[in-house]
XYZ file of C-alpha atoms in Angstrom:
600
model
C 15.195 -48.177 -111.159
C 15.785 -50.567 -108.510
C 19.422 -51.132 -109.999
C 20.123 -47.177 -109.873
C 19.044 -46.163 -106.269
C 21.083 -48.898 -104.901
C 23.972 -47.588 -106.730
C 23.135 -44.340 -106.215
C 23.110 -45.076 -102.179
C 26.266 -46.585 -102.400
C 28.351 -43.824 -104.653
C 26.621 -41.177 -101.918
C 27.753 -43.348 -98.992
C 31.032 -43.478 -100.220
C 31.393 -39.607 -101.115
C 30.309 -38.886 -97.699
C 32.891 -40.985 -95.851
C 35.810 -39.752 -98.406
C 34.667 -36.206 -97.958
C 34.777 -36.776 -93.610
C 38.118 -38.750 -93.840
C 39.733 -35.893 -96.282
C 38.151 -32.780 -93.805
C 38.976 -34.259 -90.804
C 43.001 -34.338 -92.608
C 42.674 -30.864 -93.741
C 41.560 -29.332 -90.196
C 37.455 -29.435 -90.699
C 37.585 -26.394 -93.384
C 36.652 -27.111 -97.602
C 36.997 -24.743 -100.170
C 35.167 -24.861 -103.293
C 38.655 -26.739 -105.020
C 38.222 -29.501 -102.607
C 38.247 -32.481 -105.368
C 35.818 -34.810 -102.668
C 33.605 -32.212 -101.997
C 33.218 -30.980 -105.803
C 32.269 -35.025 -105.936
C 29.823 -34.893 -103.243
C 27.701 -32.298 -105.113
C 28.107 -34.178 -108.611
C 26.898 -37.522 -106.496
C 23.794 -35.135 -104.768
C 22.883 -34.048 -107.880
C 22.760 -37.527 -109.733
C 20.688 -38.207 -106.557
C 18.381 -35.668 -106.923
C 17.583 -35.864 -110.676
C 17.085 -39.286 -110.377
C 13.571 -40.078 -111.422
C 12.449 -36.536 -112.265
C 9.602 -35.999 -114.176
C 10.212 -34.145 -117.895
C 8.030 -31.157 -118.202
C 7.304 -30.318 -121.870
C 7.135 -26.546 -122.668
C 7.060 -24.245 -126.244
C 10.914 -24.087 -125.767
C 11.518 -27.971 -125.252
C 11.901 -30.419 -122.475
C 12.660 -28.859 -119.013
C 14.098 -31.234 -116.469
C 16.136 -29.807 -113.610
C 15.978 -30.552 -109.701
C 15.604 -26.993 -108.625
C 11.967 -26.632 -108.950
C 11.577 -28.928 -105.943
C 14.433 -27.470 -104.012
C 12.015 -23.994 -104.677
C 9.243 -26.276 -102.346
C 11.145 -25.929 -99.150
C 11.001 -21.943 -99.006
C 6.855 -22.709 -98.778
C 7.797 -25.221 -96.406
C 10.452 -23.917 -93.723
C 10.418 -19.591 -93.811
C 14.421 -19.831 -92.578
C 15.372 -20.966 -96.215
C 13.646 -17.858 -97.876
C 17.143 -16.345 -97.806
C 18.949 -18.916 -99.837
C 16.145 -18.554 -102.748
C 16.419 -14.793 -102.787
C 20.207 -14.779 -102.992
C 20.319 -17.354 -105.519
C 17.582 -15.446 -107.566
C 19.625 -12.542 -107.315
C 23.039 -14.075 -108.887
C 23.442 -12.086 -111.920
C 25.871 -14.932 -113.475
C 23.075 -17.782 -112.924
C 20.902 -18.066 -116.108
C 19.836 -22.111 -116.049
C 17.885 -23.577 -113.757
C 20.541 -26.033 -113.193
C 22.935 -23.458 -111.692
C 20.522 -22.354 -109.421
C 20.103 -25.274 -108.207
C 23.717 -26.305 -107.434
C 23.773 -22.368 -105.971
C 21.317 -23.678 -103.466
C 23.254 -26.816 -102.683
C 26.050 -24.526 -101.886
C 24.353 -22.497 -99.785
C 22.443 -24.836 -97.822
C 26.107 -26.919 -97.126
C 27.785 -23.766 -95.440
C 24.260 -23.268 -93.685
C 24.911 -26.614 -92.198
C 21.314 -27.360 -92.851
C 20.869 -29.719 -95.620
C 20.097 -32.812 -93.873
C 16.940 -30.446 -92.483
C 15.974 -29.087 -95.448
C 15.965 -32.277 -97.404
C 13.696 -33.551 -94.433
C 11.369 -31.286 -95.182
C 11.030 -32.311 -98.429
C 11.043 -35.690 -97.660
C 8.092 -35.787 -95.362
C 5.841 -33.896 -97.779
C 5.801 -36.783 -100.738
C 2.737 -35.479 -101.635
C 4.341 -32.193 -102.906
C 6.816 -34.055 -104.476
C 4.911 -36.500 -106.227
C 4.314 -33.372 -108.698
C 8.558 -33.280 -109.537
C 9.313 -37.191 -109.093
C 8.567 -40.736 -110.643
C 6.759 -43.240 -107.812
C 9.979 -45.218 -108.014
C 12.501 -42.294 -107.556
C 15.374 -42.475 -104.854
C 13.942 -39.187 -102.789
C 10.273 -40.958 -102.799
C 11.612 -44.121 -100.977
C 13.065 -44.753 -97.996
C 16.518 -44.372 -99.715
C 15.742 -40.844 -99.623
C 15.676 -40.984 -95.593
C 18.934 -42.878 -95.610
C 20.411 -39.842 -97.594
C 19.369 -37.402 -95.057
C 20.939 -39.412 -92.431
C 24.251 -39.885 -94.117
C 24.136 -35.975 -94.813
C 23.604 -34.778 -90.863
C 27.480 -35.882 -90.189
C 28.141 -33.019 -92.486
C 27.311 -30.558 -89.813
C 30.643 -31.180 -88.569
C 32.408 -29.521 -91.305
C 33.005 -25.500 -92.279
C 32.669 -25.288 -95.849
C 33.896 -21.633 -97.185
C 32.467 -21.764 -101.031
C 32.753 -18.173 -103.139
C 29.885 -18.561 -105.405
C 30.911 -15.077 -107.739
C 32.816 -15.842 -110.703
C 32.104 -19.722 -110.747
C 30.649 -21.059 -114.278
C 27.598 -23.245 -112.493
C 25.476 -23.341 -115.265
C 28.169 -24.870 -117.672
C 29.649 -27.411 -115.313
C 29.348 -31.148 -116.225
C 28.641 -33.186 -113.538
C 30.447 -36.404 -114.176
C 31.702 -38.953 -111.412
C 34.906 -39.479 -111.085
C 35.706 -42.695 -109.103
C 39.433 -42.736 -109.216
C 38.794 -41.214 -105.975
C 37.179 -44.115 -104.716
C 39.329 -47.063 -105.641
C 42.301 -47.862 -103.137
C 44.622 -50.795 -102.627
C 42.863 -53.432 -100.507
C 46.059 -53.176 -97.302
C 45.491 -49.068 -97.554
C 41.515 -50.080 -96.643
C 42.766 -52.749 -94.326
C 45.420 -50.372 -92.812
C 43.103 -47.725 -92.237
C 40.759 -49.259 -89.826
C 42.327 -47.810 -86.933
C 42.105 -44.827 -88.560
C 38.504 -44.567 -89.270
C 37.708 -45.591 -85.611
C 39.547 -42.764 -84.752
C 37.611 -40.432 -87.406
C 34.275 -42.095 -85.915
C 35.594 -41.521 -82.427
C 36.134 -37.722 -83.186
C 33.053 -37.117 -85.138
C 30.459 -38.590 -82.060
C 33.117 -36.151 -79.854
C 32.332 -33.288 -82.443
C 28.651 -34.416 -82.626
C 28.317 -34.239 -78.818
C 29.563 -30.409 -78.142
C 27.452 -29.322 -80.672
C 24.254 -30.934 -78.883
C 26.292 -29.320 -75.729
C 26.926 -25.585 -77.269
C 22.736 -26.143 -78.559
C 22.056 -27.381 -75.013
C 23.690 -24.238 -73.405
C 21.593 -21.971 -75.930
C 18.185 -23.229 -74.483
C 19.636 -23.121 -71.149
C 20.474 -19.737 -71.541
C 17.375 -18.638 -73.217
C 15.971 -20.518 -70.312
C 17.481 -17.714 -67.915
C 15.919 -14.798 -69.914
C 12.645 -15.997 -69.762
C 13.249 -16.881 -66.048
C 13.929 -13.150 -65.106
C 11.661 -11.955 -66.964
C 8.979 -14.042 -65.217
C 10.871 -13.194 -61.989
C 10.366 -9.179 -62.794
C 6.342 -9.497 -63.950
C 5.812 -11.635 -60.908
C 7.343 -8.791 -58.247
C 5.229 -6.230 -60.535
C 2.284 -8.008 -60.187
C 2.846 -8.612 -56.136
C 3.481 -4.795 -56.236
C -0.073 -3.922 -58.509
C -1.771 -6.712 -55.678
C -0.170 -4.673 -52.706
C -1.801 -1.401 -54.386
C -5.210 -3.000 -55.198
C -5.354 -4.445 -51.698
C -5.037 -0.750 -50.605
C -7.743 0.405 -52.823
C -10.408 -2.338 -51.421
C -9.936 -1.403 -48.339
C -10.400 2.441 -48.917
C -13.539 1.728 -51.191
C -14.540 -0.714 -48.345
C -14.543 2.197 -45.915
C -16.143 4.652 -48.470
C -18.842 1.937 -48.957
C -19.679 2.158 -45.028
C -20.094 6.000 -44.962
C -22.251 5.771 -48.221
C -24.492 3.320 -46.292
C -25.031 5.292 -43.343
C -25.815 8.373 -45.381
C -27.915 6.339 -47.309
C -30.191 5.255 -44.077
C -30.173 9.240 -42.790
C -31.647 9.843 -46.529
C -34.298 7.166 -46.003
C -35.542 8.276 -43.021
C -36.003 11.806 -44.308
C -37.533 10.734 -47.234
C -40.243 8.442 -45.333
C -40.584 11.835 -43.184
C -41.378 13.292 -46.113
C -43.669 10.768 -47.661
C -46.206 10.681 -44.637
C -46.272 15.335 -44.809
C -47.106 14.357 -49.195
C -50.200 11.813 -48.201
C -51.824 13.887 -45.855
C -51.301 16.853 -48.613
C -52.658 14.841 -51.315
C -55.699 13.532 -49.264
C -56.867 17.001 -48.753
C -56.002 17.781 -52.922
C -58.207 14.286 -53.974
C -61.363 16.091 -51.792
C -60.857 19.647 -53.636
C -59.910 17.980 -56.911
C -63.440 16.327 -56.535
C -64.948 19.458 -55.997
C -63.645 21.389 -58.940
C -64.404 18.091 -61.398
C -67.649 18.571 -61.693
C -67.188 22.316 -62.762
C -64.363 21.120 -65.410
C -66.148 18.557 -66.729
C -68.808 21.274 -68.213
C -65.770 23.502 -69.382
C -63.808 20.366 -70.875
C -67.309 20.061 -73.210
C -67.005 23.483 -74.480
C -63.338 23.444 -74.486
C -63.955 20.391 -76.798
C -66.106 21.704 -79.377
C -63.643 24.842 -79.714
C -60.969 22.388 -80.107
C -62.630 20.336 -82.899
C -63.016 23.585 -84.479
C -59.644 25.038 -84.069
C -58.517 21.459 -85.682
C -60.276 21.438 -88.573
C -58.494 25.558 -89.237
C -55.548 24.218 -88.352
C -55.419 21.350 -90.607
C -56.420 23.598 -93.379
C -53.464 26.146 -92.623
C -51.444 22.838 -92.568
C -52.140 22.074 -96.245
C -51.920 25.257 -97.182
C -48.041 25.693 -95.241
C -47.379 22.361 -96.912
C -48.284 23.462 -100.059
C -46.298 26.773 -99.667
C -43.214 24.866 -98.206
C -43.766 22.573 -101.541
C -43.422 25.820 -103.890
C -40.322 27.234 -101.503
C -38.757 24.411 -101.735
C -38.826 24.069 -105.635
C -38.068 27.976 -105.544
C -34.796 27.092 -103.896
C -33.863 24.251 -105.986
C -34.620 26.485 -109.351
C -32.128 29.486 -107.720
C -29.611 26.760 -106.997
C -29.958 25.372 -110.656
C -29.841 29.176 -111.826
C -27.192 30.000 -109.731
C -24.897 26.494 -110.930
C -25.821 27.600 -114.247
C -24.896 31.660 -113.930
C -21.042 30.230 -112.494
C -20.887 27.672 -115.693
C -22.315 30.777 -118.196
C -19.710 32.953 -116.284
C -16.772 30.326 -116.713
C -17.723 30.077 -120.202
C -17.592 33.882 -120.593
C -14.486 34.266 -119.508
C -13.681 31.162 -121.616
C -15.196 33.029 -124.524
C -13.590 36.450 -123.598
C -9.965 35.455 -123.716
C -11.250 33.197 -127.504
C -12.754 36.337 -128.576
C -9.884 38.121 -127.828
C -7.755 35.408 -129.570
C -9.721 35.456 -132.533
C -9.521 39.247 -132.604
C -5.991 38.883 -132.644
C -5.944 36.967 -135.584
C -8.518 38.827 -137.184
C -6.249 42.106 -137.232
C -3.316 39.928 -138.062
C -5.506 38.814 -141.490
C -6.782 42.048 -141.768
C -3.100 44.020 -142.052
C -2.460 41.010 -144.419
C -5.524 41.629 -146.236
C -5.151 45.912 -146.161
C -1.158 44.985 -147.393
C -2.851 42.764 -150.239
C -5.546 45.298 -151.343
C -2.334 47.892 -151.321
C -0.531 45.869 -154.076
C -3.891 45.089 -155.942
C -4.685 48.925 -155.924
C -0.914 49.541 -157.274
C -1.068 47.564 -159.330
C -4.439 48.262 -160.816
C -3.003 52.159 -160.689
C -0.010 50.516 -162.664
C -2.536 48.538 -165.278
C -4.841 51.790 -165.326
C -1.301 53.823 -166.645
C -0.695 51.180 -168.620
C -3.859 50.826 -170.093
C -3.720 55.007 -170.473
C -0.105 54.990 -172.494
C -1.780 52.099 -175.332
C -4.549 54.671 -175.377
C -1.993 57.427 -176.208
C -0.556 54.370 -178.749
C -3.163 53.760 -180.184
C -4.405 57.741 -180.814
C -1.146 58.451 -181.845
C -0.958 55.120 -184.356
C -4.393 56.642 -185.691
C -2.509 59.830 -186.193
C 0.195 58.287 -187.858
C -2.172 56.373 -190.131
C -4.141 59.335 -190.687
C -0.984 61.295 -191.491
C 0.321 58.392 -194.149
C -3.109 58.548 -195.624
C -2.989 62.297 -196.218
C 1.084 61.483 -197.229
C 0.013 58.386 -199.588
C -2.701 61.025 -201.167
C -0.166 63.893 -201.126
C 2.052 61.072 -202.793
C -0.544 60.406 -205.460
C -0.716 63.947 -206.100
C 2.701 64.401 -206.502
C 3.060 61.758 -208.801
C 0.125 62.769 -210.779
C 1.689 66.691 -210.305
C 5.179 64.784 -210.964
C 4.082 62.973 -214.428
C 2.742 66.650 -215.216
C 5.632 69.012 -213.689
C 8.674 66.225 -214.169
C 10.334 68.539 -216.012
C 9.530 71.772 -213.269
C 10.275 69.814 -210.368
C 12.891 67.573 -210.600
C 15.172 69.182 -208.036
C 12.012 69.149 -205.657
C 11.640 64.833 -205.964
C 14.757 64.312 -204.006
C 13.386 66.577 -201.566
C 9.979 64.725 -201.132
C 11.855 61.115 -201.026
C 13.938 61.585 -197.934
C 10.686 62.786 -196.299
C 8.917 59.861 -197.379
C 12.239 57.865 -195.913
C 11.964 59.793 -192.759
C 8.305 58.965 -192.588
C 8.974 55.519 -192.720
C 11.601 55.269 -190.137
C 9.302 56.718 -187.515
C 6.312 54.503 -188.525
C 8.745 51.459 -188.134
C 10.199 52.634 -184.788
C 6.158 53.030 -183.435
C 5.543 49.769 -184.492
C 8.534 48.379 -182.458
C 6.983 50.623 -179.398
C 3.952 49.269 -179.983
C 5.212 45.799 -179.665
C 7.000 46.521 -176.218
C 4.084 48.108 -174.800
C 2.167 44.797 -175.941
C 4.386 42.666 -174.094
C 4.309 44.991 -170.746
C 0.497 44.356 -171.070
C 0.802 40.875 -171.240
C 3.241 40.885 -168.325
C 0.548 42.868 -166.274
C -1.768 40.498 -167.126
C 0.421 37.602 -165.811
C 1.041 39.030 -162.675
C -2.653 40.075 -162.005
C -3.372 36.550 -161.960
C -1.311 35.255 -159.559
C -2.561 38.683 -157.290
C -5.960 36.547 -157.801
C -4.561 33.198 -157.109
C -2.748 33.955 -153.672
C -5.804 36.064 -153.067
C -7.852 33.137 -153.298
C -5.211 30.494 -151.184
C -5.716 33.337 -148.582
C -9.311 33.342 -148.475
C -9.165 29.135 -147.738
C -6.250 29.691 -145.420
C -9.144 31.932 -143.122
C -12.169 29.437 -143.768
C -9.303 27.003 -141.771
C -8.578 28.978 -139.694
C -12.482 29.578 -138.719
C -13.044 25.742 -138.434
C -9.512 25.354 -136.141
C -11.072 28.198 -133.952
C -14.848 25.900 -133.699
C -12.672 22.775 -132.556
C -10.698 25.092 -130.018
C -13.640 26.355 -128.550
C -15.145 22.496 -128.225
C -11.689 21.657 -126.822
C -11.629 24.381 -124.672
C -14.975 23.602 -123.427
C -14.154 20.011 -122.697
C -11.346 20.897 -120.809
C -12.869 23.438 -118.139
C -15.233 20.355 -117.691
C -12.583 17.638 -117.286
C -10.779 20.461 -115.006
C -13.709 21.130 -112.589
C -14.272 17.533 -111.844
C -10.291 16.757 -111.234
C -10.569 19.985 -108.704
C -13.743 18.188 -107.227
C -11.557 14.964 -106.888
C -8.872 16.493 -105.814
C -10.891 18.378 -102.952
C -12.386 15.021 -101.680
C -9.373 13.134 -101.773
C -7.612 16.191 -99.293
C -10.738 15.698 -97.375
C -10.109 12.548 -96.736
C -6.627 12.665 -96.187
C -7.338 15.364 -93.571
C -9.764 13.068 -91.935
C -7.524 9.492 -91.523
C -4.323 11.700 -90.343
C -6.847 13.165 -87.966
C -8.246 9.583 -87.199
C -4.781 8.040 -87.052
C -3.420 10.777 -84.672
C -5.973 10.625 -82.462
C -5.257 6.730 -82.276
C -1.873 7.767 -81.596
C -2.380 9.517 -78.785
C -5.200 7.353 -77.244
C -2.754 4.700 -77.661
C 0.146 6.289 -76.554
C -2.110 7.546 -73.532
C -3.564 3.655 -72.674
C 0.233 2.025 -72.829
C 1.450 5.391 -70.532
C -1.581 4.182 -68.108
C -1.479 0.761 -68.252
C -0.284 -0.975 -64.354
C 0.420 2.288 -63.550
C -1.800 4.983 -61.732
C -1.190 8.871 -62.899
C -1.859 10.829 -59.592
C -3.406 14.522 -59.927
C -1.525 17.798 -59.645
C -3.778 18.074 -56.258
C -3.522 15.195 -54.652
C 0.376 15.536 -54.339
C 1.480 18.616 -51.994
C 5.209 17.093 -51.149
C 7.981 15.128 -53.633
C 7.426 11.576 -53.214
C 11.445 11.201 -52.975
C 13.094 14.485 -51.174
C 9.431 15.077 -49.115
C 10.060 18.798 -49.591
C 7.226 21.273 -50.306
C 6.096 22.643 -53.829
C 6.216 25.643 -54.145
C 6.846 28.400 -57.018
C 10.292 27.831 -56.918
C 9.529 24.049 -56.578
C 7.624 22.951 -59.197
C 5.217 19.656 -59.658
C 6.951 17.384 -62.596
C 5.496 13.700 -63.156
C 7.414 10.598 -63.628
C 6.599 9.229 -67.076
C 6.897 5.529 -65.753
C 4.968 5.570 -62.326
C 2.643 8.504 -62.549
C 4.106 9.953 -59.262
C 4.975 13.570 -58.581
C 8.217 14.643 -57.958
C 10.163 17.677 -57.793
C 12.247 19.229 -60.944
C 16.237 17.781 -58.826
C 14.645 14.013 -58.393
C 13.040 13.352 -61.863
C 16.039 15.426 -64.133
C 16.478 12.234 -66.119
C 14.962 11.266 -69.340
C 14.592 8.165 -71.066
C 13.085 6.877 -74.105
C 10.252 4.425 -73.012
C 8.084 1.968 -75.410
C 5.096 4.140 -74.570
C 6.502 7.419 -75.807
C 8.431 8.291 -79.087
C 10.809 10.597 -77.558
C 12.669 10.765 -74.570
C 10.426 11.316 -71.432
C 10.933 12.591 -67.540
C 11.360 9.616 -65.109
C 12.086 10.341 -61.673
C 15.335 8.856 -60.433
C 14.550 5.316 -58.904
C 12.317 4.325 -62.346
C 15.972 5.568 -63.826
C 18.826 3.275 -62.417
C 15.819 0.417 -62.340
C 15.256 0.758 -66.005
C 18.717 1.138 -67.117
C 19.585 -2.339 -64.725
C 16.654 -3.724 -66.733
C 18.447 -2.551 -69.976
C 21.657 -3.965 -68.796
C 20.156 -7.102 -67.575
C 18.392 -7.838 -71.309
C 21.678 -6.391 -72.765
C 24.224 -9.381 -70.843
């Protein structure tokens, strides 16, 4: 470790003086290509990882050197601004190129040296980052800071948008380093020379900081210089006032002996009269005395009554009281029944909506059923008609199969007779049976229309049924409405209570914080100043001319005196007052040679 730090100390000491010797070539001014200055940071940022501690995290091993760089935005408030612009770099996603970000930033600052002091002096912060035997927790680390305040002297331009920081490899390169021995022995002169130029440089800076102070010096000097003649001028005034209120003292004093010696006047008249009230007062004792007995007893009397009406008003206030809090109860609960009327109005009248809507749908349903129970009815009536005429038919082939039978039995007996009349009785019977097979085939049809009916009555009974669930949902949707509804009229009246309160209070603090507005607006208007009354003043303080209607009274917003509306025209804006404000014309042209005197 030893080894490192003193190598360390060297490479930085030599990065330094080849970065001064190549600025003070190029005219004091680096850009970011600058191959000695690109060095410089690689060298900075061997020295400050060296000895860093490795913090283990879920990800892996974390060890970068801008975590203590982070310390010195606790530490000094003017480096806040480098931390939030290099948080802010979209490109920057490694801790790394933050930190070199920083670096960069604190170079073109020109306060490195002082921000690395910081760090420096508060080891035991950085005993959390760093190893006990790391080059920024020895006195190596002070070196460093010395070698990096001749950096001041330079102007370093760096564009940190578009520049890979995270990716770069920071790897020496010390080709830069190694020169011929008669280059380092010819360029002594020359570094005396650089030396020479950077004490010159060193010393007008310490001049130009010099000439700051001074100047803020000044400031502070006429400011001093204005309180002091403002105070000299509040003495003057308060002088004034002592002696009037000495003078007022003296007349209160001698009007305070005239009113003693009346009053002692008067004392001696009040003895005399109560000497002659003590010898009647004795006479008319003994005659109270006896009255004061009976008076007494009365009194005892009268007590005991009266603390007997007493529990009897107490009890009665008792009962009126509890009357009143049972008609506020009744009356909280007659708004909450009413609310929940209304509430129960506009469901009812919901639910009556819907109730027609089911009830057309049910009337429409009961239509078909009724048609087509009218339809199954004439249905039912035609197979009647069927079935009487099938009976007929079967009747009729009964009497045609007996009048068959006797035929045949008349045929067997009249073959010969009625041969001609066979023919005849065989297309009849041929007819017959055509129109006994074309009622079977209606028969069948009407069979199947039946069935059909049947069918279709069924589903009438099934969607009939689907209907009748559909409404016993529709009843239990309607319940939870009603609970919902419920629920929200309470959740509603306590948001409008909230809501009420929380106006209430708003009204107050605006009240509150106008009237501390105005009381402070009123106190910085008043303060060194005195504001002199409408009566008091009977001429302008600057002209000396009369008020009159045409004249009017207008005060001066700075020093409370009364002037007339041509010598207090102007209007300024004063700390006091939000707007601008009348001031009369000398408060004018001294404020605005105040304003140019703070302004220069």
């Amino acid at each position: 470790m030893m080894e490192e730090r003193a190598n360390l100390m060297h490479m930085m000491k030599l990065s330094v003086k080849v970065l001064l010797q190549s600025a003070l070539s190029l005219g004091r001014s680096l850009d970011a290509d600058h191959a000695p200055l690109q060095q410089f940071f690689v060298v900075m940022e061997h020295c400050l990882k060296h000895g860093l501690k490795v913090k283990k995290s879920f990800i892996g091993q974390n060890k970068s050197f801008f975590g203590p760089l982070e310390l010195v935005e606790k530490l000094c408030p003017e480096a806040s601004d480098i931390a939030t612009s290099v948080r802010n770099l979209p490109e920057l996603k490694t801790a790394v190129g933050r930190g070199r970000a920083w670096l960069y930033l604190a170079l073109m600052q020109k306060k490195l040296a002082d921000y690395l002091k910081v760090l420096i002096d508060n080891k035991h912060l950085l005993s959390e980052f760093y190893e006990p035997e790391a080059l920024m927790m020895e006195e190596e680390g002070m070196v460093i800071v010395g070698l990096l305040v001749g950096l001041n002297v330079l102007d370093a331009n760096l564009c940190l948008k578009g520049e890979d920081l995270d990716s770069q490899v920071g790897v020496i390169d010390f080709s830069l380093y190694l020169k011929d021995v008669q280059e380092l022995d010819g360029g002594k002169e020359h570094e005396r020379i650089t030396d020479v130029l950077d004490q010159k440089n060193y010393v007008e800076e310490l001049n130009r900081h010099l000439s700051c102070t001074v100047g803020d010096l000044q400031s502070k000097i006429d400011g001093l210089e204005k309180t002091n003649s403002k105070l000299e001028e509040e003495l003057s005034a308060a002088t004034d006032r002592i002696c009037s209120l000495q003078e007022e003292q003296q007349q209160l004093r001698e009007q305070n002996e005239l009113i003693r010696e009346r009053s002692e006047k008067s004392v001696e008249i009040t003895k005399q009269d109560t000497k002659v009230e003590l010898e009647t007062y004795k006479q008319t004792r003994q005659g109270l005395d006896e009255m004061y007995s009976d008076v007494w007893k009365q009194l005892k009397e009268e007590k005991k009554v009266r603390l007997e009406l007493e529990k009897e008003l107490e009890l009665q206030i008792g009962m009126k009281t509890e009357m009143e809090i049972a008609m506020k109860l009744l009356e909280k609960d007659t708004h909450e029944k009413q609310d929940t009327l209304v509430a129960l109005r506009q469901q009812l009248e919901e639910v009556k909506a819907i109730n027609l809507q089911m009830f057309h749908k049910v009337q429409s349903a009961e239509s078909c059923l009724q048609q087509k129970d009218e339809a199954i009815t004439s249905f039912e009536e035609k197979n009647n008609q069927v079935m009487s005429s099938m009976k007929q038919m079967e009747e009729r082939l009964q009497l045609s199969e007996r009048a068959r039978r006797g035929a045949e039995e008349r045929s067997h007996k009249l073959q010969q007779e009625l041969g001609g009349r066979t023919s005849a009785l065989q297309q009849q019977l041929s007819q017959l049976h055509e129109q006994c097979s074309s009622l079977e085939k209606e028969l069948k049809s009407e069979k199947e229309q039946r069935q059909a009916l049947q069918r279709e009555l069924q589903q009438e009974k099934d969607t009939s049924s689907l209907l009748r669930a559909e409404l016993q949902q529709v009843e239990g949707l309607k319940k939870e409405l009603r609970e919902l509804q419920d629920e929200k009229a309470e959740l509603q009246k306590v948001c409008d209570e909230q809501e009420q309160a929380l106006q209430e209070m708003g009204l107050h603090l605006s009240q509150s914080k106008l009237k501390m507005e105005d009381i402070k607006e009123v106190n910085k208007a008043l303060k060194g100043h005195t504001w002199l009354k409408d009566d008091e003043a009977t001429h302008c303080k600057q002209c000396e001319k009369e008020f009159s209607i045409s004249r009017r009274k207008h005060h001066c917003r700075h020093c409370g005196h009364i002037f007339c509306n041509t010598c207090s025209s102007n209007e300024l804006a004063l700390p006091s007052y939000p707007r601008p404000v009348r001031v009369c014309d000398s408060c004018h042209t001294l404020l605005l040679q105040r304003c140019s005197s703070t302004g220069s």
